[in-house]
Coordinates of C-alpha atoms in Angstrom, one line a residue:
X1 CA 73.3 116.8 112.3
X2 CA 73.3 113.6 110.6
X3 CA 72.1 113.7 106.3
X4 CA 72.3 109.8 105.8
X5 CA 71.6 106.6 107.7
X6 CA 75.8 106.4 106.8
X7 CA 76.5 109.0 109.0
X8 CA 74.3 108.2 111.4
X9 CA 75.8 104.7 111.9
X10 CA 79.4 105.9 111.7
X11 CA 78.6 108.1 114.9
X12 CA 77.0 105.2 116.5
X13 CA 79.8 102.3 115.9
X14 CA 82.1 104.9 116.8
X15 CA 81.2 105.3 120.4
X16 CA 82.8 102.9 123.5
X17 CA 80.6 100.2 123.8
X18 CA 82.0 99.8 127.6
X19 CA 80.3 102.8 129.1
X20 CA 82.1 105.4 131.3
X21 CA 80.1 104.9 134.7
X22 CA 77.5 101.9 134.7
X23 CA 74.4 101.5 135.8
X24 CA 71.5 103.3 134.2
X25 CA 71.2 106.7 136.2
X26 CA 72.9 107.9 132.5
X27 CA 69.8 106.6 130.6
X28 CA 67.4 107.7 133.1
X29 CA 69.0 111.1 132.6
X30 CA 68.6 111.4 129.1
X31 CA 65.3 110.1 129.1
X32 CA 64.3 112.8 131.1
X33 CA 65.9 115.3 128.8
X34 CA 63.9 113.7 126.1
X35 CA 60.5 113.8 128.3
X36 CA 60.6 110.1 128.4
X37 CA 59.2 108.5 125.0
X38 CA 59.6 105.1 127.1
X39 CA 56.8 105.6 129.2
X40 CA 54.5 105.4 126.1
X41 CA 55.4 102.2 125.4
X42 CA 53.4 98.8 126.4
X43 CA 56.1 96.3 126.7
X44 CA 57.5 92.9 127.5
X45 CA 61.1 92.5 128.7
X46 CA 62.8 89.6 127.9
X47 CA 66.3 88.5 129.7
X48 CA 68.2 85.7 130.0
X49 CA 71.6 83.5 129.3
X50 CA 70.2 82.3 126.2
X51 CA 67.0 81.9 124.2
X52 CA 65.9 85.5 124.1
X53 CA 66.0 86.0 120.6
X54 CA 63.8 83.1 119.9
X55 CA 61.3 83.8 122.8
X56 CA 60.7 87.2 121.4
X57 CA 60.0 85.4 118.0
X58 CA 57.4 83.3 119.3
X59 CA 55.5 86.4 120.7
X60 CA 56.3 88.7 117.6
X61 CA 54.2 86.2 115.5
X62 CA 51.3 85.4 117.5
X63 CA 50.7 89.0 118.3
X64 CA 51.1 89.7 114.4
X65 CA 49.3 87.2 113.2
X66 CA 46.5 88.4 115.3
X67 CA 46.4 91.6 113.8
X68 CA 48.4 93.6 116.6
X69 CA 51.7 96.1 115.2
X70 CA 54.6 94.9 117.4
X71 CA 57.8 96.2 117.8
X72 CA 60.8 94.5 118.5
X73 CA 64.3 95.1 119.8
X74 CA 66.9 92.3 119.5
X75 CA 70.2 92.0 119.1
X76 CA 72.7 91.1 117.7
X77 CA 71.5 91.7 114.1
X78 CA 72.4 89.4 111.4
X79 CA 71.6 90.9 108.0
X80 CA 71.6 94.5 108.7
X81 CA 71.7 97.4 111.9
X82 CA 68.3 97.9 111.4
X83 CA 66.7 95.2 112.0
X84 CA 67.7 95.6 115.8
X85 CA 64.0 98.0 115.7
X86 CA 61.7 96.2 113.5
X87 CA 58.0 96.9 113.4
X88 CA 56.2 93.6 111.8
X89 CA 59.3 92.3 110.9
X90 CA 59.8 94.9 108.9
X91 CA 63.0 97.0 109.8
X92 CA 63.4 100.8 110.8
X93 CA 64.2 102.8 107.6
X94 CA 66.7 104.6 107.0
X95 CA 64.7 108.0 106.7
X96 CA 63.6 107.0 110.6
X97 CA 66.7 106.2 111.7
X98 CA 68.5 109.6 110.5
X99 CA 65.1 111.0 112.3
X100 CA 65.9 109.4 116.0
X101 CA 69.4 109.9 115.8
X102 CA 68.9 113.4 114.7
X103 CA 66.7 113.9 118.4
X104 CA 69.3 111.8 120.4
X105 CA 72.6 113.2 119.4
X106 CA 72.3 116.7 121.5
X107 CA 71.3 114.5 124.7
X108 CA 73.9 112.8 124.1
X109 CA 76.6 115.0 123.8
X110 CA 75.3 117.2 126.5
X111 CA 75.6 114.0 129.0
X112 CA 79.2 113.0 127.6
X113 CA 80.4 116.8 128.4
X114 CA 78.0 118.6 130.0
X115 CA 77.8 116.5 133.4
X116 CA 79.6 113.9 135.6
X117 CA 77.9 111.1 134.6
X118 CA 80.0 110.1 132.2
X119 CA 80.0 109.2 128.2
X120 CA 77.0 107.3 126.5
X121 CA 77.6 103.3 125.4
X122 CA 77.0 102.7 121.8
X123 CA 74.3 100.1 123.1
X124 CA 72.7 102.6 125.4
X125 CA 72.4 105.5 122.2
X126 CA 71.2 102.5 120.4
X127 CA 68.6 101.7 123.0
X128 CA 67.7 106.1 123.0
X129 CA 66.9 105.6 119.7
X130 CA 64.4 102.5 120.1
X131 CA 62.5 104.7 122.5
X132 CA 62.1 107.4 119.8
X133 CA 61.2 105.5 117.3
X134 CA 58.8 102.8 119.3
X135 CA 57.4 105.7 121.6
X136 CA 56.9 108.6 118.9
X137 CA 57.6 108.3 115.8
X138 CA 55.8 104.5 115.0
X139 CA 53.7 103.5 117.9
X140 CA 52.9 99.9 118.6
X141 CA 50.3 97.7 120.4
X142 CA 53.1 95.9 121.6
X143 CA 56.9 95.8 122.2
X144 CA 59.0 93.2 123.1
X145 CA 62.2 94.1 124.3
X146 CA 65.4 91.9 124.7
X147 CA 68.0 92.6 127.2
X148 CA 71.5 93.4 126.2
X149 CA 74.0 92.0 128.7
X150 CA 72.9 90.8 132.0
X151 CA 69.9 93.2 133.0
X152 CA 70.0 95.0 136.5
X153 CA 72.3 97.5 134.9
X154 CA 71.1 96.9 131.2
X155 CA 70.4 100.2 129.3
X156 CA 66.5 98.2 128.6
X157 CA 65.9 98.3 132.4
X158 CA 64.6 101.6 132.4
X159 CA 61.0 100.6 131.0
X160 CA 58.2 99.3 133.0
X161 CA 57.1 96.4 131.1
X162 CA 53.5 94.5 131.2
X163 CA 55.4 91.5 132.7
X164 CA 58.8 90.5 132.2
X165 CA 60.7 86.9 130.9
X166 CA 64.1 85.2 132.2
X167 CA 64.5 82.3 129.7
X168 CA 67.8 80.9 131.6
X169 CA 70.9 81.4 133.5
X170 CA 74.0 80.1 132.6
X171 CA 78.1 80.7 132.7
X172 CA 78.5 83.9 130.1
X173 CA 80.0 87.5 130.4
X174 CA 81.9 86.0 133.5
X175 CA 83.8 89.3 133.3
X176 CA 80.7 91.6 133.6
X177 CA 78.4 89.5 136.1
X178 CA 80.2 87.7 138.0
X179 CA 82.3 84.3 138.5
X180 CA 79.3 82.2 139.8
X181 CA 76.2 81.2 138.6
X182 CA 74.2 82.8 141.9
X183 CA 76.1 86.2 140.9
X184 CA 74.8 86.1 137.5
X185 CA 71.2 85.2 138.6
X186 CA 71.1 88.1 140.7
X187 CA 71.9 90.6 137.8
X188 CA 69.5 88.8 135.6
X189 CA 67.0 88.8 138.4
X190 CA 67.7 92.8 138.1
X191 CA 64.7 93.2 135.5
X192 CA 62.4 92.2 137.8
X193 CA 60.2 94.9 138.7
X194 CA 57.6 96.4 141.7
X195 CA 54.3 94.6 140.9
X196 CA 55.4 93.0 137.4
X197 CA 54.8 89.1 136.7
X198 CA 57.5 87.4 135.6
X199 CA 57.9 84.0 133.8
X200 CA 61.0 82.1 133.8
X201 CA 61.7 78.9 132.1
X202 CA 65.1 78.0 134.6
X203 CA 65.2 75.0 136.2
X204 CA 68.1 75.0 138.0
X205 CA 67.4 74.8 141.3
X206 CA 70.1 77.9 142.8
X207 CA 68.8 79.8 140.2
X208 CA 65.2 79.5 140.5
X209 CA 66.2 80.5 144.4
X210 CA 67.4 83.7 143.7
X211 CA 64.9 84.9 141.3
X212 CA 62.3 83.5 144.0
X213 CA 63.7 85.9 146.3
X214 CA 63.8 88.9 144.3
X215 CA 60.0 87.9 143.1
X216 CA 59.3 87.9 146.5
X217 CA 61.2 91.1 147.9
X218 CA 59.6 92.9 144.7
X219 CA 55.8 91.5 145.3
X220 CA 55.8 90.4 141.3
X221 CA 54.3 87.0 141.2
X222 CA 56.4 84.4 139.5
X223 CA 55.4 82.0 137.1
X224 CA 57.8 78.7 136.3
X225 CA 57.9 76.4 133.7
X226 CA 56.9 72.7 135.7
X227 CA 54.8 74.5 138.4
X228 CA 52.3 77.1 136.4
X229 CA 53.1 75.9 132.9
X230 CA 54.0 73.2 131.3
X231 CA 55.6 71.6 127.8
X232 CA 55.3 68.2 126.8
X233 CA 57.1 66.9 123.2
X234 CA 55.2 65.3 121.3
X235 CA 57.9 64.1 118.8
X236 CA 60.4 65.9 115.6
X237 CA 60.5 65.9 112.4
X238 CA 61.9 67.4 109.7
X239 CA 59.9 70.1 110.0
X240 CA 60.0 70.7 113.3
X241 CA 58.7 69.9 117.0
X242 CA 55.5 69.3 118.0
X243 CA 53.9 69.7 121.5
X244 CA 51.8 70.3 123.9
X245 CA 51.5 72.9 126.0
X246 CA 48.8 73.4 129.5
X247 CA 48.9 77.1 132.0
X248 CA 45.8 78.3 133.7
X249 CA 43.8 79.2 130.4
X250 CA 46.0 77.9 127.3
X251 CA 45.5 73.9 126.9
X252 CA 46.5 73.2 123.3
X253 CA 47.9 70.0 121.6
X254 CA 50.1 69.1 119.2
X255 CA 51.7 72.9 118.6
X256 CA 54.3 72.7 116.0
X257 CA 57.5 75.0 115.6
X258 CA 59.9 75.3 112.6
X259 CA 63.3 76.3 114.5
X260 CA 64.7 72.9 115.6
X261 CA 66.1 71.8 118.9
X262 CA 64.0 70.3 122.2
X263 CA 65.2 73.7 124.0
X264 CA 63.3 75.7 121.9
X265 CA 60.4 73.8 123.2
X266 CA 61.1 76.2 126.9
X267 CA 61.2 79.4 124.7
X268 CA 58.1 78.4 122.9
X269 CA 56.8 77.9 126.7
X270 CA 58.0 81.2 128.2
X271 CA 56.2 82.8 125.1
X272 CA 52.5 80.9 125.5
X273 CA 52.8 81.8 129.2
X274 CA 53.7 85.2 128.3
X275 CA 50.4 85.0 125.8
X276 CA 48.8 83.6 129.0
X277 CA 49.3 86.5 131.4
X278 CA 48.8 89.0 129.0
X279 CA 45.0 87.7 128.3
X280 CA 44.5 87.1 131.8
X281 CA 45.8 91.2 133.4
X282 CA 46.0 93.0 130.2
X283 CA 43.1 91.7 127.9
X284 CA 45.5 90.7 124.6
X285 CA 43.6 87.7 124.0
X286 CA 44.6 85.9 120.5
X287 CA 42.5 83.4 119.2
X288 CA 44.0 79.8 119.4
X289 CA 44.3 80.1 115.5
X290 CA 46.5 83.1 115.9
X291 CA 48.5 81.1 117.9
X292 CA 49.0 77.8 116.2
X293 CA 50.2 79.8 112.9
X294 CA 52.6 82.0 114.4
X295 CA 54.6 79.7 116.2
X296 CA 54.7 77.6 112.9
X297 CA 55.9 80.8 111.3
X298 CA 58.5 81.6 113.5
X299 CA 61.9 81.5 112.5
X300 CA 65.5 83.2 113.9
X301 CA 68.2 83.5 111.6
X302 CA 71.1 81.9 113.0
X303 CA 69.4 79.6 115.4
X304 CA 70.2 76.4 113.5
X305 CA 69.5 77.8 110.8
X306 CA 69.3 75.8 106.8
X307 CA 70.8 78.0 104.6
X308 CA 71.6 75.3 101.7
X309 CA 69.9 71.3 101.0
X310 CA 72.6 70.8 98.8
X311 CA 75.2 70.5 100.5
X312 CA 73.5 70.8 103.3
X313 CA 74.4 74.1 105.4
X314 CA 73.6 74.2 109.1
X315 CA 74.5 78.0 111.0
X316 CA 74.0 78.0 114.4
X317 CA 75.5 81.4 116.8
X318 CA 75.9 79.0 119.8
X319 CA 78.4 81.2 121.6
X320 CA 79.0 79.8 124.9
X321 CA 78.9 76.5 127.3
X322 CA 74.9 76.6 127.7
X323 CA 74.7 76.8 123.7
X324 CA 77.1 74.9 122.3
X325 CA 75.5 72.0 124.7
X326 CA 71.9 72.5 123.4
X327 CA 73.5 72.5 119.8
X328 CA 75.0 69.3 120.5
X329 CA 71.7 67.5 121.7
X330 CA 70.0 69.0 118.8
X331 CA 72.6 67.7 116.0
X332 CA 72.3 64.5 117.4
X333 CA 68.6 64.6 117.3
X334 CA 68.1 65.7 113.8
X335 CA 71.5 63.8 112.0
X336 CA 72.1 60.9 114.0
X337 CA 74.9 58.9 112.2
X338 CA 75.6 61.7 109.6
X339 CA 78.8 62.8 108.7
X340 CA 79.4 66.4 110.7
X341 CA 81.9 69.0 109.1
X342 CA 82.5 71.7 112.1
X343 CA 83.8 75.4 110.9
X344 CA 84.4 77.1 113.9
X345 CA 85.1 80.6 114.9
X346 CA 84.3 82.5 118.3
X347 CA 84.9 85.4 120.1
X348 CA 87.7 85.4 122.6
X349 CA 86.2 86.4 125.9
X350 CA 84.3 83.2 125.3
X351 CA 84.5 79.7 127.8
X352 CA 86.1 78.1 124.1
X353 CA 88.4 75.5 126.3
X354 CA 85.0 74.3 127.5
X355 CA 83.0 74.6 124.2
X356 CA 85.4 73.0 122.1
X357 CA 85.4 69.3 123.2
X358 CA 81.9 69.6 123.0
X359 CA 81.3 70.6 119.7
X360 CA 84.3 68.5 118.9
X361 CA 82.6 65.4 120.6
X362 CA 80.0 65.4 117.3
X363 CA 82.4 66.5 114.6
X364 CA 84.0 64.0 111.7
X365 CA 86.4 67.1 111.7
X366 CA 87.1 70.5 112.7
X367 CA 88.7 73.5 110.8
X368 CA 88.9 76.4 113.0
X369 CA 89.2 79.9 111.5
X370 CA 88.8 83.8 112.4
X371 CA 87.3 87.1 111.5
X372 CA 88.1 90.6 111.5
X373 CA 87.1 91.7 115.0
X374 CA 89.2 92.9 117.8
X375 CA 87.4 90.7 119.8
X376 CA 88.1 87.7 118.2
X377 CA 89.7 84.4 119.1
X378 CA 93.0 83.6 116.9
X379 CA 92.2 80.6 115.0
X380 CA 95.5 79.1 115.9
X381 CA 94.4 79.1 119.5
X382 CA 91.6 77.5 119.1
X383 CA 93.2 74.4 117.2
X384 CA 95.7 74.3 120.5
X385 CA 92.8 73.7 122.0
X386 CA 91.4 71.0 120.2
X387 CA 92.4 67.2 120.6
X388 CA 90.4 66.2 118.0
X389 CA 92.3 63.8 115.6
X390 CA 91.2 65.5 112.3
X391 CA 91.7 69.0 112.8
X392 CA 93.2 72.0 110.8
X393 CA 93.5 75.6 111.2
X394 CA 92.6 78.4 108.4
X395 CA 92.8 82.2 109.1
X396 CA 90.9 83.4 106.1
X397 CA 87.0 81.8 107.2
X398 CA 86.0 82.3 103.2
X399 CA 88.7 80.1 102.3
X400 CA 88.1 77.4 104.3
X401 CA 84.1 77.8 103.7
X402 CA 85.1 77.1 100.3
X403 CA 87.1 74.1 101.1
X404 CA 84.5 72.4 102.9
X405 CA 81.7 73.4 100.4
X406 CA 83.4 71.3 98.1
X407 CA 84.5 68.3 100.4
X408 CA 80.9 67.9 101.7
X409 CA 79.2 64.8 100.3
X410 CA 75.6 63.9 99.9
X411 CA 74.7 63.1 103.4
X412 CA 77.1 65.1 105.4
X413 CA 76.3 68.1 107.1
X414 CA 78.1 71.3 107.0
X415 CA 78.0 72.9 110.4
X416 CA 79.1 76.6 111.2
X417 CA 79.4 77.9 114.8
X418 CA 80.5 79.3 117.6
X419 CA 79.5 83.1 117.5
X420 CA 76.3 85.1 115.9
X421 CA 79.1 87.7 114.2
X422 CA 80.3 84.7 112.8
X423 CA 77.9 83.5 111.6
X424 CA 75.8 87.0 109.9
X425 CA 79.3 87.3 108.0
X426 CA 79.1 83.3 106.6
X427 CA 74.9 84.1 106.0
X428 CA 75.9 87.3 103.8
X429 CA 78.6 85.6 101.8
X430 CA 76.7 82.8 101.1
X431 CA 73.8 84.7 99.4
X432 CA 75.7 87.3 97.6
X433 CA 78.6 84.4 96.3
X434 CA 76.6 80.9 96.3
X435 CA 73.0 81.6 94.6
X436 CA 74.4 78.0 92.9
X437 CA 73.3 76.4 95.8
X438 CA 69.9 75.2 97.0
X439 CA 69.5 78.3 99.2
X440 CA 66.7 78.3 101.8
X441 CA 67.5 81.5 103.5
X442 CA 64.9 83.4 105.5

C-alpha cells in the first residue's frame, strides 16, 4: 500500500497509458467492484476536439461564485498531477490522493491478473480515483467532467451526467478515431446518452449530422449554438471579449471574459447554455450576478496565456490543425502589426506539416526545439518542415527560451506553442528561474 503521494504517482505514471482491451467493460468492472462511487455523482460531461478545458472553466466559476462546491476533472495538468481533481479550484491533497489510490490499487491489480479483460490504462486508474474522491471522500453539488480522448470508449463515459457538452470536432488522434471527420464525430457523439440533453457548439455541417443522428437514436434533445442559443461579439480589448449572449431564459448583454480569442466566445456559449438547461430540468438557478463575475474570473493556464509584460510572454498549448488556426486569428486580433517571435515544440503524432505554415504564416521567425518525452517531435524535423526564411533549430527548449528572452524588444511578442506539455514545462521554468520579469502568472 502506498505511504506517500510519491509512491502513489510512481505506480500511476508507471502503467501503459494504451490499455490492453478498449472500451470501458474494464471500468465498468471495477466500478462494480468498488460499489460504484460514480453513481453519487451529479455531473456534466464535457467532450470535444478542442475547447473543453475552457468550457469547464466557465461553469466552474459561475457555479462557485454562486456558492455551489464543484468538482472538476481536466486534463492535461499544467502546474502539478493534482490539479486534474480540484474541488473550488483547489487541488486534491496529497493525504486524499494516497487515500483513493490506496482503495483502487486491489481492483486494479485484481482486473490486470485476475480476469480476461485485460490491464488498467494509467488514464482509466486516474479516472477510478476521481470517482473516489468526487463520490466519497469530498462530495460536490456539482462535477464537471472533461473527456480524455475521443469519448464513446473514454474511461469518463461510464457516468450518467445531468446533460452532456461537445464543444467541436476536428482532425486529432487520427490514429485512435479514425481518418475522417464523420469517423471522429461518431466517437465523440459516443457520450451522448439515453434521455440526456446535449449542447454542442459545432457548426460544421457533417458533423452537426452525425451528432443529430445519435441525439435522435438516443431520444436526448439537442441544443446548437445558432438555433437554441446564440453569441454575438460585442468587441476586444485588452482585457478581454465582450458579448452578448440570448437561449430560452438567459438574455444578458455585454458579458465580458478574460481568456482571449473570438472562439472562446462558443465555449463561453456551450457553458451559459449549459447554465440554461441546468435551471430549466435540474433547478441550479445562479443569479445573473453570479454569472457576469465568473466568466470575468475565468482563466485557463495555457490558453493564450500572459505570463510576462515585459517582454511580453504569450503560451498557448494549441496542439493541432483546429488550434493552431484559432491561435492564428486570435494573434492577429490582439497584435496586429507586432513583431511575433514563434518557439515551437510539439508532440509527434501531431498534423505538424499542416500546423507549421500556419503558425509560420504570423511569425517574424521561428526557432523550433524539443523536450524530454518519447512522444516528441525532433526539433530538426520540424525545421525540415518549415519554409520560413528566418528559421533555426535548438534541441535544448531552455536554451533557446533564453535566447529569445533577450532578443525580444519592446513591442514584440514572444509566442510559445504547439503542445500543453510544452508548454507546463516553459510555465514552471519561467517562475522558478525569471521572478526578474513582470510575471502575471495565474
Amino acid at each position: 500500500m502506498f505511504k506517500s503521494a510519491e509512491e502513489a504517482l510512481s505506480w500511476i505514471h508507471g502503467l501503459n497509458n494504451e490499455p490492453g482491451k478498449p472500451g470501458t467493460e474494464r471500468m465498468k468492472w471495477m466500478l462494480d467492484r468498488m460499489r460504484h462511487p460514480e453513481h453519487r455523482l451529479r455531473s456534466v460531461h464535457v467532450g470535444g476536439t478542442n475547447g473543453k478545458g475552457s468550457t469547464v472553466c466557465f461553469l466552474w466559476h459561475i457555479y462557485q461564485e454562486e456558492g455551489l462546491k464543484v468538482g472538476t476533472f481536466t486534463s492535461p495538468y499544467i502546474t502539478s498531477f493534482n490539479e486534474r481533481m480540484m474541488v473550488n479550484g483547489e487541488a486534491i491533497s496529497d493525504d486524499d490522493l494516497v487515500r483513493a489510490a490506496n482503495i483502487v490499487y486491489p481492483v486494479v491489480k485484481e482486473a490486470a491478473h485476475e480476469t480476461n479483460l485485460g490491464r488498467p490504462s494509467e488514464f482509466e486508474v486516474v479516472t477510478l480515483i476521481s470517482f473516489v474522491y468526487f463520490g466519497r471522500m469530498n462530495p460536490c453539488d456539482l462535477v464537471l467532467y472533461e473527456v480524455g480522448l475521443g469519448g464513446r470508449l473514454d474511461p469518463t463515459n461510464v457516468i450518467f451526467p445531468l446533460v452532456s457538452i461537445i464543444t467541436n470536432v476536428g482532425m486529432d488522434h487520427m490514429q485512435q478515431l479514425g481518418d475522417t471527420l464523420e469517423k471522429i464525430a461518431k466517437e465523440k457523439a459516443g457520450i451522448i446518452k439515453h434521455g440526456v440533453g446535449v449542447i454542442t457548439t459545432v457548426e460544421n455541417p457533417q458533423v452537426l449530422s452525425v451528432l443529430r443522428r445519435t441525439a435522435k437514436a438516443e431520444q436526448a434533445n439537442i441544443y446548437v449554438i445558432g438555433d437554441e442559443f446564440r453569441v454575438q461579439s460585442a468587441g476586444h480589448d485588452e482585457a478581454g471579449e465582450h458579448f452578448d449572449f440570448d437561449s430560452l431564459y438567459i438574455h444578458e448583454k455585454d458579458l465580458m471574459i478574460r481568456m482571449k480569442g473570438q472562439y472562446q466566445l462558443k465555449n463561453a456559449a456551450a457553458a451559459l447554455m449549459a447554465v440554461d438547461f441546468l435551471q430549466s430540468f435540474f433547478g441550479l438557478t445562479p443569479e445573473k450576478e453570479s454569472i457576469r463575475n465568473g466568466l470575468r474570473k475565468a482563466v485557463w493556464p495555457g490558453r493564450f496565456e500572459t505570463v510576462s509584460r515585459d517582454p511580453l510572454i504569450i503560451l498557448d498549448g494549441a496542439h493541432n490543425l483546429q488550434g493552431t488556426e484559432a491561435l492564428v486569428q486570435t494573434v492577429k486580433r490582439y497584435y496586429p502589426g507586432r513583431k511575433i517571435h514563434v518557439l515551437y515544440a510539439v508532440m509527434k503524432d501531431k498534423e505538424y506539416s499542416r500546423m507549421i505554415p500556419r503558425i509560420e504564416s504570423i511569425a517574424a521567425d521561428m526557432t523550433f526545439t524539443t523536450i524530454a518525452s518519447s512522444r516528441a517531435a525532433h526539433s530538426h524535423d520540424l525545421y525540415e518542415v518549415s519554409s520560413h526564411t528566418r528559421k533555426r533549430e535548438n534541441r535544448s527548449w531552455q536554451t533557446a527560451l533564453e535566447k529569445l528572452i533577450s532578443e525580444t524588444q519592446d513591442r514584440d511578442v514572444l509566442l510559445a506553442c504547439g503542445s500543453l506539455y510544452f508548454i507546463a514545462q516553459i510555465r514552471r521554468y519561467i517562475y522558478r528561474h525569471h521572478k526578474d520579469l513582470q510575471l502575471h502568472l495565474n
